[in-house]
mmCIF file of C-alpha atoms in Angstrom:
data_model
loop_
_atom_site.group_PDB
_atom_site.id
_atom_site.type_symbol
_atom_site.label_atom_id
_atom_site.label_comp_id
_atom_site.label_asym_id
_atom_site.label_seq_id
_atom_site.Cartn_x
_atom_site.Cartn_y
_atom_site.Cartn_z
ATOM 1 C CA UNK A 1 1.230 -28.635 -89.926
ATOM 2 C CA UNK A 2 3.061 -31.073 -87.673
ATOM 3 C CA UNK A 3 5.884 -28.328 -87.121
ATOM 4 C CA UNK A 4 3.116 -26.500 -85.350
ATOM 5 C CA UNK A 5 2.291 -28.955 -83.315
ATOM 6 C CA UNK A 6 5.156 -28.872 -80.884
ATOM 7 C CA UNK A 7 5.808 -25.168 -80.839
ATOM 8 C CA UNK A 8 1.602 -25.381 -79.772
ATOM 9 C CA UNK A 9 2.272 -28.283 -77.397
ATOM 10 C CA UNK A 10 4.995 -26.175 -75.617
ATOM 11 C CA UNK A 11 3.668 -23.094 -75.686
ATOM 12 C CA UNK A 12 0.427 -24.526 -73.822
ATOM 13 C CA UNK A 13 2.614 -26.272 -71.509
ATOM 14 C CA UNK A 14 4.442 -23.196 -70.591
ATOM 15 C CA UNK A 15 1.072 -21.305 -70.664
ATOM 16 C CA UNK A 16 0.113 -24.571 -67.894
ATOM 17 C CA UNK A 17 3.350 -24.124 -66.108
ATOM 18 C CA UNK A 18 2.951 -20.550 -65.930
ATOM 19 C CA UNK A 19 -0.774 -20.637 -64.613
ATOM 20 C CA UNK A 20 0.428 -23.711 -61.932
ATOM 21 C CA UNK A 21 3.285 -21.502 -60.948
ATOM 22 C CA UNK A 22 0.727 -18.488 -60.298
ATOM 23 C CA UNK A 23 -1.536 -20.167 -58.541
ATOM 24 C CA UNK A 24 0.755 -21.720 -56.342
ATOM 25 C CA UNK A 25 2.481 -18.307 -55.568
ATOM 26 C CA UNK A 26 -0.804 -17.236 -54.834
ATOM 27 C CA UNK A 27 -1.834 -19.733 -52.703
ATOM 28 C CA UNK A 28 1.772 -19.299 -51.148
ATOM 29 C CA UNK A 29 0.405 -15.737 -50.539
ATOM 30 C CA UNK A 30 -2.638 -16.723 -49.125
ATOM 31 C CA UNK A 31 -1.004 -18.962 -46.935
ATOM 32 C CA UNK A 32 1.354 -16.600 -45.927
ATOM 33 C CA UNK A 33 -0.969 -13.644 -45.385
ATOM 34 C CA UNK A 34 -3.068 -16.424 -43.304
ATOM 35 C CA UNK A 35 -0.210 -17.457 -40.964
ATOM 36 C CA UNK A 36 0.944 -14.055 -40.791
ATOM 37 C CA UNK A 37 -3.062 -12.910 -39.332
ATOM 38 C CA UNK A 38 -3.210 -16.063 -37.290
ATOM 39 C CA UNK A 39 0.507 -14.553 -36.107
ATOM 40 C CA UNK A 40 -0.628 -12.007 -35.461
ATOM 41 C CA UNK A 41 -4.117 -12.868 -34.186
ATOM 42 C CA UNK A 42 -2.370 -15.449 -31.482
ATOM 43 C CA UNK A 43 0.108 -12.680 -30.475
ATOM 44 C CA UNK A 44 -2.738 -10.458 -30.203
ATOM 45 C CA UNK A 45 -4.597 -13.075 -27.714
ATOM 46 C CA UNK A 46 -1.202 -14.065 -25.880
ATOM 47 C CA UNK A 47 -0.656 -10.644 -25.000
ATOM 48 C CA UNK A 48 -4.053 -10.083 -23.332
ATOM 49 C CA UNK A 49 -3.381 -13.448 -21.413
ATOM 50 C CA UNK A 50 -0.348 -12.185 -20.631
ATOM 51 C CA UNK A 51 -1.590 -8.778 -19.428
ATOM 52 C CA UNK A 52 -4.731 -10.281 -17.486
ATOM 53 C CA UNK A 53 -1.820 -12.738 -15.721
ATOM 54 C CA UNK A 54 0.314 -9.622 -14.719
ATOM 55 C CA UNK A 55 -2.435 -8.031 -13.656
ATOM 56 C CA UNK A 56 -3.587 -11.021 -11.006
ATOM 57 C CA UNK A 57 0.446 -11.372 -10.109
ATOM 58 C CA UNK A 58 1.095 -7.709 -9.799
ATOM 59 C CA UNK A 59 -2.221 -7.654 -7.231
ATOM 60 C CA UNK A 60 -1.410 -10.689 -5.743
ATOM 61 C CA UNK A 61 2.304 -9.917 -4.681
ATOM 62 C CA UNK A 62 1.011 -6.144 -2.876
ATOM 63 C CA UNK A 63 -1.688 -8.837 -0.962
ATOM 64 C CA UNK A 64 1.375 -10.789 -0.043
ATOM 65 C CA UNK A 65 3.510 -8.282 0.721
ATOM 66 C CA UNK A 66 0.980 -6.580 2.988
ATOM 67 C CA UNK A 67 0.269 -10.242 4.816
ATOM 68 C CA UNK A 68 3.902 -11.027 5.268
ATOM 69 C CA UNK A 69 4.730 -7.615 6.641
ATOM 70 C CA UNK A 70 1.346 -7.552 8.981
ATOM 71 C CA UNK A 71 2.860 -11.523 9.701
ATOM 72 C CA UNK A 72 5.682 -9.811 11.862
ATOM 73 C CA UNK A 73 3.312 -9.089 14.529
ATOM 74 C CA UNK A 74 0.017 -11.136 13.918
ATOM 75 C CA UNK A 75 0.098 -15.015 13.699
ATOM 76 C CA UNK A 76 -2.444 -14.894 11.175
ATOM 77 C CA UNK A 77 -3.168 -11.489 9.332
ATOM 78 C CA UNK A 78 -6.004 -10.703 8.108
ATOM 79 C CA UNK A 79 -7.193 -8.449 5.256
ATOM 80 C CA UNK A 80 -9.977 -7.220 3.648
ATOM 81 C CA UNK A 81 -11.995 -9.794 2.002
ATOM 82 C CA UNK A 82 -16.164 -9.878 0.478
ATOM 83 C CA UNK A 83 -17.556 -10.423 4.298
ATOM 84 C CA UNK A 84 -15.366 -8.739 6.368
ATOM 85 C CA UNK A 85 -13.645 -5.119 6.373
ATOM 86 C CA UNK A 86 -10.334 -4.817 8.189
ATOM 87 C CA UNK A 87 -7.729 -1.684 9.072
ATOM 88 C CA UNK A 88 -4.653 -1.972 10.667
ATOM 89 C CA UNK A 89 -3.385 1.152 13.062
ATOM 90 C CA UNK A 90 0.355 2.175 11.157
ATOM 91 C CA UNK A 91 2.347 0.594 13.383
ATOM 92 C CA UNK A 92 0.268 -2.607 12.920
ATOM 93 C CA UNK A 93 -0.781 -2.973 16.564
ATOM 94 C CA UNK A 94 -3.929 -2.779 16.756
ATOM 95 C CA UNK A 95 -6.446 -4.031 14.053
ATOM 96 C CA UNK A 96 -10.370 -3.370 14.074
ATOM 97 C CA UNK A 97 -12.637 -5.833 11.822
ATOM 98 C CA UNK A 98 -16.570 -5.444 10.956
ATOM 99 C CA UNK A 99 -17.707 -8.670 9.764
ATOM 100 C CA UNK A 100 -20.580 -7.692 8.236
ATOM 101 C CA UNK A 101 -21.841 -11.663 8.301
ATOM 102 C CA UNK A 102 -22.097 -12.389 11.305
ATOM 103 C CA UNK A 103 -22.451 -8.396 12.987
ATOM 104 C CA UNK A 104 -19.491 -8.951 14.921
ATOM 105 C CA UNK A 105 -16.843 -5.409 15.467
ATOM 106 C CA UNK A 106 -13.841 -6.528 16.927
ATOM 107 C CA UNK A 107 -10.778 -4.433 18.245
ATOM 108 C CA UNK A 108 -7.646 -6.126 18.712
ATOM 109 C CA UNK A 109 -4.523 -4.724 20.633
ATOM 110 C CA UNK A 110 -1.422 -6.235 20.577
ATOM 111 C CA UNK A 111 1.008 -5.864 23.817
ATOM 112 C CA UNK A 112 2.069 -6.859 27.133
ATOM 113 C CA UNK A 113 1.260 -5.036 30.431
ATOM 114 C CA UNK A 114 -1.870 -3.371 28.465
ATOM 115 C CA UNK A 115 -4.240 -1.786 31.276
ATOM 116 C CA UNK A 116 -8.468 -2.629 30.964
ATOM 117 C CA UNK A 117 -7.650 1.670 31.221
ATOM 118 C CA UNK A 118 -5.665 1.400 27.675
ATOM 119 C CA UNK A 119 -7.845 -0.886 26.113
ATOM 120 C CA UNK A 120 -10.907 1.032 26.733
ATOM 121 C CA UNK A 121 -9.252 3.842 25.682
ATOM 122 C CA UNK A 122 -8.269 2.491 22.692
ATOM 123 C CA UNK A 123 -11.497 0.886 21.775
ATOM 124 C CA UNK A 124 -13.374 4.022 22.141
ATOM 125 C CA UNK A 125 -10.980 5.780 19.964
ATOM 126 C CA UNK A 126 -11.266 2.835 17.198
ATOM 127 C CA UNK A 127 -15.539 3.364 17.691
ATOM 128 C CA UNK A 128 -15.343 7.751 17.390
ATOM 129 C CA UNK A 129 -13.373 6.711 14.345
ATOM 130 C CA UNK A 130 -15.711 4.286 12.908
ATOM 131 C CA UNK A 131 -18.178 6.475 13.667
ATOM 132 C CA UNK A 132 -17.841 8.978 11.275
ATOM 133 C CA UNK A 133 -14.981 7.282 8.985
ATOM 134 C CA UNK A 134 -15.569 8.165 5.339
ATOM 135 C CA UNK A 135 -15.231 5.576 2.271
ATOM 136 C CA UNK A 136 -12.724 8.190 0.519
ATOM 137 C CA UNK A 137 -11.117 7.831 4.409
ATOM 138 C CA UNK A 138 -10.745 3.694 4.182
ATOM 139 C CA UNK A 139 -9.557 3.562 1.028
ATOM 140 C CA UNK A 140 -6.609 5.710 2.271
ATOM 141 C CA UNK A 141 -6.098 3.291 4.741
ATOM 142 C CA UNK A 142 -6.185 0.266 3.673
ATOM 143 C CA UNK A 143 -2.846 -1.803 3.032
ATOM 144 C CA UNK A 144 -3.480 -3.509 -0.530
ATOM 145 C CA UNK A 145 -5.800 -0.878 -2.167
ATOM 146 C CA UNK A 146 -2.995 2.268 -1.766
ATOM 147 C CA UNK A 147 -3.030 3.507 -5.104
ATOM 148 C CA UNK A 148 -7.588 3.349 -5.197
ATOM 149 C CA UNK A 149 -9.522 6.141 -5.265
ATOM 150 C CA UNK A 150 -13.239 5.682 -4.534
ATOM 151 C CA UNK A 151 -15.951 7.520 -7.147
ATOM 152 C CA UNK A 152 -17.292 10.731 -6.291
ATOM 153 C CA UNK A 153 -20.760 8.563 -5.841
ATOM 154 C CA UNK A 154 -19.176 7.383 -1.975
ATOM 155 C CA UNK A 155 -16.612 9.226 -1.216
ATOM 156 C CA UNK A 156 -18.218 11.517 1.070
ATOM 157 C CA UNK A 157 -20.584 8.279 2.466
ATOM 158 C CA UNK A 158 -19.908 6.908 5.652
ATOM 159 C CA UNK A 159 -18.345 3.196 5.818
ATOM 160 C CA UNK A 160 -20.955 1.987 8.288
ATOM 161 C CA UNK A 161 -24.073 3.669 8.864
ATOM 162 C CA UNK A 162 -25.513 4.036 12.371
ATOM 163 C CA UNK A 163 -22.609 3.013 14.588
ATOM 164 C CA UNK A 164 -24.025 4.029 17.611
ATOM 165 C CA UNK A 165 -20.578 3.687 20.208
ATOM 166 C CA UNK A 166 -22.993 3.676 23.683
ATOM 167 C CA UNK A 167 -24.284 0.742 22.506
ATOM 168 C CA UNK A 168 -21.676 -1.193 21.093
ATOM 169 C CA UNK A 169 -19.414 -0.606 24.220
ATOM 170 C CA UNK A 170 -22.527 -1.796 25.986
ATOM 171 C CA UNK A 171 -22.376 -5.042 24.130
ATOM 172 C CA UNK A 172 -18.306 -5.598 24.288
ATOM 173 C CA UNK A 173 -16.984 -8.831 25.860
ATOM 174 C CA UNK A 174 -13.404 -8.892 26.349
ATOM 175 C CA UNK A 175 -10.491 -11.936 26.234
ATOM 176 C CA UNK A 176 -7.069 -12.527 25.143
ATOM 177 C CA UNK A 177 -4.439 -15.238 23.753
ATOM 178 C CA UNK A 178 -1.151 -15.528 23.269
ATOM 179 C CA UNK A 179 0.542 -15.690 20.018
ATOM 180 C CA UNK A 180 2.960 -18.522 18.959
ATOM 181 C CA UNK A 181 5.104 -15.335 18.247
ATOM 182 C CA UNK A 182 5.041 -14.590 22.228
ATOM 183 C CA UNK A 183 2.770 -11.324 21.768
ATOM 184 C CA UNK A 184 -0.216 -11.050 23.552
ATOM 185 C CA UNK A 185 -3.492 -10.356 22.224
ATOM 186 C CA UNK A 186 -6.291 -8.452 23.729
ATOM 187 C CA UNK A 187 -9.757 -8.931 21.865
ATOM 188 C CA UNK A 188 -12.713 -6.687 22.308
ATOM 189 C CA UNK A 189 -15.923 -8.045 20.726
ATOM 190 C CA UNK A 190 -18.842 -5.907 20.081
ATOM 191 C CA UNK A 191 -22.556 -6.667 18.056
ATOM 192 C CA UNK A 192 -23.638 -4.130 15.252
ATOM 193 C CA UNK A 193 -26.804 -4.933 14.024
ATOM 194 C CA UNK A 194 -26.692 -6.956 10.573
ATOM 195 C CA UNK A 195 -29.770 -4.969 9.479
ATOM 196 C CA UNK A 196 -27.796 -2.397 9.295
ATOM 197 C CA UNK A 197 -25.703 -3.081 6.330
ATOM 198 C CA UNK A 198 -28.609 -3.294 4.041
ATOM 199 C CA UNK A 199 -28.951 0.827 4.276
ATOM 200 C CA UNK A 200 -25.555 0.928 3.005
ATOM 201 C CA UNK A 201 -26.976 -0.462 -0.469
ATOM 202 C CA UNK A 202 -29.494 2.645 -0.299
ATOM 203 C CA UNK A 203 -27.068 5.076 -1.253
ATOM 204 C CA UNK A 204 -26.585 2.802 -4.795
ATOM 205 C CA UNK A 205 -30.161 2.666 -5.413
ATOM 206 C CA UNK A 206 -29.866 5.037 -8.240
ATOM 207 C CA UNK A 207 -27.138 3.312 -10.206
ATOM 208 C CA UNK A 208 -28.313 -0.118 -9.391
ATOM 209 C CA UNK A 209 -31.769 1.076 -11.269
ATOM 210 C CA UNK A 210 -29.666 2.790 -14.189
ATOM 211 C CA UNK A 211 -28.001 -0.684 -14.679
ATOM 212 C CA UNK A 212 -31.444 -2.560 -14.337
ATOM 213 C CA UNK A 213 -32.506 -1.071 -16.772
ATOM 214 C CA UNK A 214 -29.471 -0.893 -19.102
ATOM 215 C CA UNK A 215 -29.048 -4.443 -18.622
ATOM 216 C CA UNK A 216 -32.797 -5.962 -18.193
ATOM 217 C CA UNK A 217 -32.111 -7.379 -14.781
ATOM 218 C CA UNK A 218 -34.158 -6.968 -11.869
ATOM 219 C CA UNK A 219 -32.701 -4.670 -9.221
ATOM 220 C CA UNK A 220 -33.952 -6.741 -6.349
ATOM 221 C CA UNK A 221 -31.547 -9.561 -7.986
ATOM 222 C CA UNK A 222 -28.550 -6.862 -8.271
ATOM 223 C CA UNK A 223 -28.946 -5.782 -4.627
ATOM 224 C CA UNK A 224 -29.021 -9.322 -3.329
ATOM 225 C CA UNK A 225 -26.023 -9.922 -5.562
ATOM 226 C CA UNK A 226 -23.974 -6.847 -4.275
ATOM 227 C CA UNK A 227 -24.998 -7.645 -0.469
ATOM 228 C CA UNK A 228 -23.886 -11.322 -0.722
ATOM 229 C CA UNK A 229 -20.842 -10.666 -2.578
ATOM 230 C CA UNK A 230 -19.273 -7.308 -0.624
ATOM 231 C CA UNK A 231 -22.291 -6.649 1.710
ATOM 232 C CA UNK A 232 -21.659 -3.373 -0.159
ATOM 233 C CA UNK A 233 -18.287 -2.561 0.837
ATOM 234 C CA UNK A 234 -16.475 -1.462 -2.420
ATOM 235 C CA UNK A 235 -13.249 -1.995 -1.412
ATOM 236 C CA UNK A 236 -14.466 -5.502 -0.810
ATOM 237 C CA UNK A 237 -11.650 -7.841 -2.913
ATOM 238 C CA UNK A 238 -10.431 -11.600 -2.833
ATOM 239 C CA UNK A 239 -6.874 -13.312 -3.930
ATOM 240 C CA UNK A 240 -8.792 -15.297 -6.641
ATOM 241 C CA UNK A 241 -8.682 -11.824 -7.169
ATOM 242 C CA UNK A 242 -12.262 -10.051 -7.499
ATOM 243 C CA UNK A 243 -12.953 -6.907 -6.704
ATOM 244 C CA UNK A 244 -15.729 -4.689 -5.582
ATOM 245 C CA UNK A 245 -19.152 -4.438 -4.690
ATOM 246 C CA UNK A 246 -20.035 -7.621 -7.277
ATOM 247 C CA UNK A 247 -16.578 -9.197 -6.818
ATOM 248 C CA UNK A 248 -16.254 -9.187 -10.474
ATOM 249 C CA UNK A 249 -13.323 -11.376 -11.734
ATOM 250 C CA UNK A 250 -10.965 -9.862 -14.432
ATOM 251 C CA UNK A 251 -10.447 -13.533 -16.044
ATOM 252 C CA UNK A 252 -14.141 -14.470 -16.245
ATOM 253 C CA UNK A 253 -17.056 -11.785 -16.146
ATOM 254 C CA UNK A 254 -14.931 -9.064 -17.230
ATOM 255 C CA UNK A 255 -13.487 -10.555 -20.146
ATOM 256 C CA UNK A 256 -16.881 -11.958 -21.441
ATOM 257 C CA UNK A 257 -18.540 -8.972 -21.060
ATOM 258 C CA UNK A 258 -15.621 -7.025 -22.724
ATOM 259 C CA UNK A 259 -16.045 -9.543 -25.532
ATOM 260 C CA UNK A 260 -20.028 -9.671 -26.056
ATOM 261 C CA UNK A 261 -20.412 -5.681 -25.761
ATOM 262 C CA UNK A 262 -17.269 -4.147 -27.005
ATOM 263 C CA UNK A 263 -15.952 -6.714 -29.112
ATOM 264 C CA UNK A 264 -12.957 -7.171 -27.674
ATOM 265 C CA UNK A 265 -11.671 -8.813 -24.457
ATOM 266 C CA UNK A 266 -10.064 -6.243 -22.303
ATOM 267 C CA UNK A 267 -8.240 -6.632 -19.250
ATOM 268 C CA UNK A 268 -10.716 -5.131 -16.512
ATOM 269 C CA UNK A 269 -7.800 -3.061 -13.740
ATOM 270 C CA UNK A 270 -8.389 -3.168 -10.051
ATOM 271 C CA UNK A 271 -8.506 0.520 -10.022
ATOM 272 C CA UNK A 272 -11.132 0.623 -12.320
ATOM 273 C CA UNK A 273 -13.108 -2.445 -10.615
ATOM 274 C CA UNK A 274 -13.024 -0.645 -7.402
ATOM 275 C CA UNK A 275 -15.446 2.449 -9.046
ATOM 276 C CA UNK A 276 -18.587 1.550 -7.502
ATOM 277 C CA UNK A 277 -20.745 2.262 -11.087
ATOM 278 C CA UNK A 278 -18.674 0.788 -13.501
ATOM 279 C CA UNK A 279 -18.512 -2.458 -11.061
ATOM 280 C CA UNK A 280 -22.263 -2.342 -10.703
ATOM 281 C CA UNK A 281 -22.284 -2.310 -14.545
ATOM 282 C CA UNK A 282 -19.773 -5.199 -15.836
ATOM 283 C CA UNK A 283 -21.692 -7.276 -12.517
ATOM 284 C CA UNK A 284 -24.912 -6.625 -14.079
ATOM 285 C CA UNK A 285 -23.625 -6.824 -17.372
ATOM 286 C CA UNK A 286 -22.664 -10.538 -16.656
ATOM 287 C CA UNK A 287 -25.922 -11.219 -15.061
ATOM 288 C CA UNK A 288 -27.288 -10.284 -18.832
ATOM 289 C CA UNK A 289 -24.800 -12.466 -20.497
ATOM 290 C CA UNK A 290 -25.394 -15.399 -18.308
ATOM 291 C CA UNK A 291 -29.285 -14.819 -17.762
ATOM 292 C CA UNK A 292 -30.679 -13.355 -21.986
ATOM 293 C CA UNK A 293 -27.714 -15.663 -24.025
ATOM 294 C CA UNK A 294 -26.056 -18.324 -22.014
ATOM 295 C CA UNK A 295 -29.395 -19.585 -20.319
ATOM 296 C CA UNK A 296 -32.046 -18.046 -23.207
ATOM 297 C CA UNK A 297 -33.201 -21.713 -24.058
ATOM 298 C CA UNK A 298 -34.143 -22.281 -20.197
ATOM 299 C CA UNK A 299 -38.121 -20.987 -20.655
ATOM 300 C CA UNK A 300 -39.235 -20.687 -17.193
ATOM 301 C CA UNK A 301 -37.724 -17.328 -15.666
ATOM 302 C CA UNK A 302 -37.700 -18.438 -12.321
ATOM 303 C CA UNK A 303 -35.495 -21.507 -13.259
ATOM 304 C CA UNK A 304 -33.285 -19.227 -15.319
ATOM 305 C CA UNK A 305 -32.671 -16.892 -12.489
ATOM 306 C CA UNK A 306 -31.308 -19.889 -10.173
ATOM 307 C CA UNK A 307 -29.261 -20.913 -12.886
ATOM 308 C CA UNK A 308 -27.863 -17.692 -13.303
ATOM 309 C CA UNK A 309 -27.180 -16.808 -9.476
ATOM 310 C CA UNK A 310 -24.949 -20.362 -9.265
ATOM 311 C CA UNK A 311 -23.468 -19.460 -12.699
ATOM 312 C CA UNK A 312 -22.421 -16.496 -10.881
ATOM 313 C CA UNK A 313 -20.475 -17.713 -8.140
ATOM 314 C CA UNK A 314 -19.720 -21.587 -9.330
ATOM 315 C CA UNK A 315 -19.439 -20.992 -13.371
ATOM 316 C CA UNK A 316 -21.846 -21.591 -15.954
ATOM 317 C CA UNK A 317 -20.031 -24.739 -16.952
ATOM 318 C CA UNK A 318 -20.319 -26.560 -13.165
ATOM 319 C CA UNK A 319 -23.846 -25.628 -13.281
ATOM 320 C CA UNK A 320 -24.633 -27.533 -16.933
ATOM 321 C CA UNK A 321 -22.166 -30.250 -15.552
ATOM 322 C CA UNK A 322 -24.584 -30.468 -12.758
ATOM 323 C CA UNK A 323 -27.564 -31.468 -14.896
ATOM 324 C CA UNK A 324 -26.288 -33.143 -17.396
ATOM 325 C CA UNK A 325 -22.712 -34.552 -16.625
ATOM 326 C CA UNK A 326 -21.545 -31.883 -19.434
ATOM 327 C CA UNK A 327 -20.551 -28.407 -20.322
ATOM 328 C CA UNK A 328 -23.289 -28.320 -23.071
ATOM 329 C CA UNK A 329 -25.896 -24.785 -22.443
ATOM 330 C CA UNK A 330 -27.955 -26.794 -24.984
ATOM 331 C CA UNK A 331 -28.427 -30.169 -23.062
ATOM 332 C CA UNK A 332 -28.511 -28.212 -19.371
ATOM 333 C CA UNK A 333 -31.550 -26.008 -20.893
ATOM 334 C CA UNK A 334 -33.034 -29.144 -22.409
ATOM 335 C CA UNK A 335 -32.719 -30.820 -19.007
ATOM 336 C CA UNK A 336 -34.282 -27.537 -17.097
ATOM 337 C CA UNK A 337 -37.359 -27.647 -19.447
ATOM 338 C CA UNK A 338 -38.526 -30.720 -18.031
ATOM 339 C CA UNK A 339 -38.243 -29.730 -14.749
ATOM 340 C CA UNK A 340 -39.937 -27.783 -11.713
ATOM 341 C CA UNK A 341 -38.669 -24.228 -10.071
ATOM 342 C CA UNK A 342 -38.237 -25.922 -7.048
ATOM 343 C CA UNK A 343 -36.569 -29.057 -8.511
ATOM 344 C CA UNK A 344 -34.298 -27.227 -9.654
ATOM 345 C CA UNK A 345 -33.705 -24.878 -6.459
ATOM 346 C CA UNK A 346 -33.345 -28.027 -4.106
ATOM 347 C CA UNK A 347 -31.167 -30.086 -6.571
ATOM 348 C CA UNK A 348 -28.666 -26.757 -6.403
ATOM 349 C CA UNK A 349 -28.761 -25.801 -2.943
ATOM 350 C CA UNK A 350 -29.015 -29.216 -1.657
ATOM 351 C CA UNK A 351 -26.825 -31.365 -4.347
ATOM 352 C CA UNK A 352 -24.357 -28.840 -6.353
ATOM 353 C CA UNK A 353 -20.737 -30.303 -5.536
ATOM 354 C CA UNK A 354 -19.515 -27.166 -4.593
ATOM 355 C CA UNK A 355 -20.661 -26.444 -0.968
ATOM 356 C CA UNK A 356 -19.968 -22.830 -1.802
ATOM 357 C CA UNK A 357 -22.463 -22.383 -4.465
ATOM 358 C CA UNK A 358 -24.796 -24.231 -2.533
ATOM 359 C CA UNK A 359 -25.017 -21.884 0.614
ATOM 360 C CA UNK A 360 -24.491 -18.820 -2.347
ATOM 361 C CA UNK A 361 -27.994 -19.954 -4.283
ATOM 362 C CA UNK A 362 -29.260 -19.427 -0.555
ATOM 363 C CA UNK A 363 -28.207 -16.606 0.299
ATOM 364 C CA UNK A 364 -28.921 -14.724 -2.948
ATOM 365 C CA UNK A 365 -32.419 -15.983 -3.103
ATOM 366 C CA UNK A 366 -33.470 -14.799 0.882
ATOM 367 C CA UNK A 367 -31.960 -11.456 0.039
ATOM 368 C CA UNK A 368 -34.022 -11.053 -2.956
ATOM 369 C CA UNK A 369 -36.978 -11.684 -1.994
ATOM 370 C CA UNK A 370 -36.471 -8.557 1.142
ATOM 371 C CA UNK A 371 -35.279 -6.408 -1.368
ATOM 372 C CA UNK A 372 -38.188 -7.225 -3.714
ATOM 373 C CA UNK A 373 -40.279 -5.988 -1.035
ATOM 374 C CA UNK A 374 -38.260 -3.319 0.025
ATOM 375 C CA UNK A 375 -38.525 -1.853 -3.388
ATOM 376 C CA UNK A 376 -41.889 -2.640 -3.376
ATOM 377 C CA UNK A 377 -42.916 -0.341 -1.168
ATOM 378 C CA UNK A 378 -40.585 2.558 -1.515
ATOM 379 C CA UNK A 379 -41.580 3.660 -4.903
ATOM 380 C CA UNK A 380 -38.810 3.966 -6.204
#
């Protein structure tokens, strides 16, 4: 019997071995397949950092080359941005801006020995022009966005509604200032009525209720969103960059609503950011995200709307930082539960950090509430 015992003893120690050696290879494997996916899986996420980074630097250095190029005759160019519309003649010498904040048109000439002849007749030109310029028109024009192409939905829609040229002429005060480059400037200023720009929203009505309904947000909220943020100019854009009627942001609400309702983040392009409907919908789409998951524990609706329009513009994360000295949507909806609407209103409009967000929460909310009654009573 004992002669069995060691050919036993060794062949259960090389049965041991073998299993040991097995399930090490195999958790070799595993490992391997593992650090191969999270390879992979890292690559994967690298490359879409990479691509939203081009993306901003590729956008970025057209907005630069356009200022630096406009900076051989203006001491301070100016572009396009969300308050304030702006096109340069080709040679660069004259420039005409709406700023749709304050209802100021302005025509600016630059040159020496200009006659009050040659600037009136180049302001009226720069009016007929505005008068019946086209949004497929502007887009043509415009310095950074030279590749765009607006939807079908605007194309044939006028820039600025009800430019009436009798009456802005009427209106026009006139200086000038010289340049540290030595060029003269002649300034023309003229008053368009602010009311104005909320009948260029009217011709999105019909999208903006598509997506309230899509999306479960309140079109009144959307409209005051879209005025505030491009006072509905779609070629409206900033060097953050955001772009469009909602200013949406490639690197924050397009990503997380790429990732929540397709899956996947996906870099958001400017040419696709500029389309007036898909804008509307990622913009709206955020609202969702930030207003029905971010903010769902927050039970008054009124308090979760102010939340969300500060989200908007200052980042969900400021906002819970606000109330509770941390980034936790937990604690900040356990915080908002204890308080009033209009605690929290005046806490954010009078004692958010950011002075930005502060005037934004303003803004947003007066807007509302005319569009709420504008919508009111147009049964629609």
């Amino acid at each position: 019997m004992a002669r069995f015992v060691k050919p036993l003893v060794l062949s259960m120690s090389l049965f041991t071995s073998l299993a040991v050696v097995q399930n090490v290879a195999a958790e070799d494997s595993f490992a391997e397949s593992k650090a191969a996916m999270l390879s992979t899986f890292n690559q994967s996420k690298q490359n879409s950092i990479d691509s939203f980074e081009n993306s901003k630097l590729e956008y970025l250095a057209q907005f630069n080359k356009v200022k630096q190029e406009l900076a051989k005759t203006w001491d301070t160019p100016e572009l396009t941005s969300r308050s304030t519309w702006v096109q340069y003649s080709q040679d660069n010498t004259i420039k005409r801006a709406v700023n749709f904040e304050t209802g100021k048109i302005t025509v600016e000439v630059v040159g020496d020995n200009l006659t009050s002849k040659n600037i009136a007749d180049v302001v009226q030109k720069q009016l007929t022009e505005l008068q019946t310029e086209t949004t497929a028109e502007a887009y043509k024009k415009d310095k950074v966005v030279t590749t765009e192409k607006p939807s079908k939905l605007v194309a044939n829609n006028k820039m600025l509604p009800d430019v009436n040229v009798e009456a802005l002429t009427k209106s026009a005060t006139t200086s000038s200032v010289m340049q540290n480059n030595g060029l003269k400037i002649t300034r023309v200023s003229m008053n368009y009525p602010k009311d104005n720009v909320a009948k260029k929203g009217l011709v999105y009505l019909p999208s903006v209720m598509e997506k309230s309904a899509k999306w479960d947000v309140k079109p009144d909220l959307i409209l005051a969103i879209m005025h505030t943020e491009s006072h509905f100019n779609p070629m409206a854009q900033s060097h953050i960059p955001a772009y469009g009627l909602m200013q949406v942001v490639p690197t924050s609400a397009g990503r997380d609503v790429t990732k929540r309702f397709l899956g996947k983040e996906q870099l958001l392009p400017a040419e696709v950011l500029f389309n007036p409907e898909f804008n509307i919908d990622i913009g709206t789409g955020y609202l969702n995200i930030l207003q029905a998951h971010y903010l769902r524990k927050v039970k008054n609706p009124e308090i979760r709307t102010y939340l969300a329009i500060s989200a908007y513009n200052g980042g969900i994360g400021a906002v819970a930082r606000h109330f509770t000295d941390k980034t936790s949507l937990s604690a900040l909806a356990t915080k908002a539960n204890t308080l009033e609407p209009e605690a929290v209103y005046l806490s954010l409009v009078n004692d958010f950090p950011a002075a930005e967000t502060r005037n934004y929460l303003k803004k947003v909310y007066a807007k509302q509430q005319f569009y709420k009654k504008m919508l009111a009573v147009s049964n629609i």
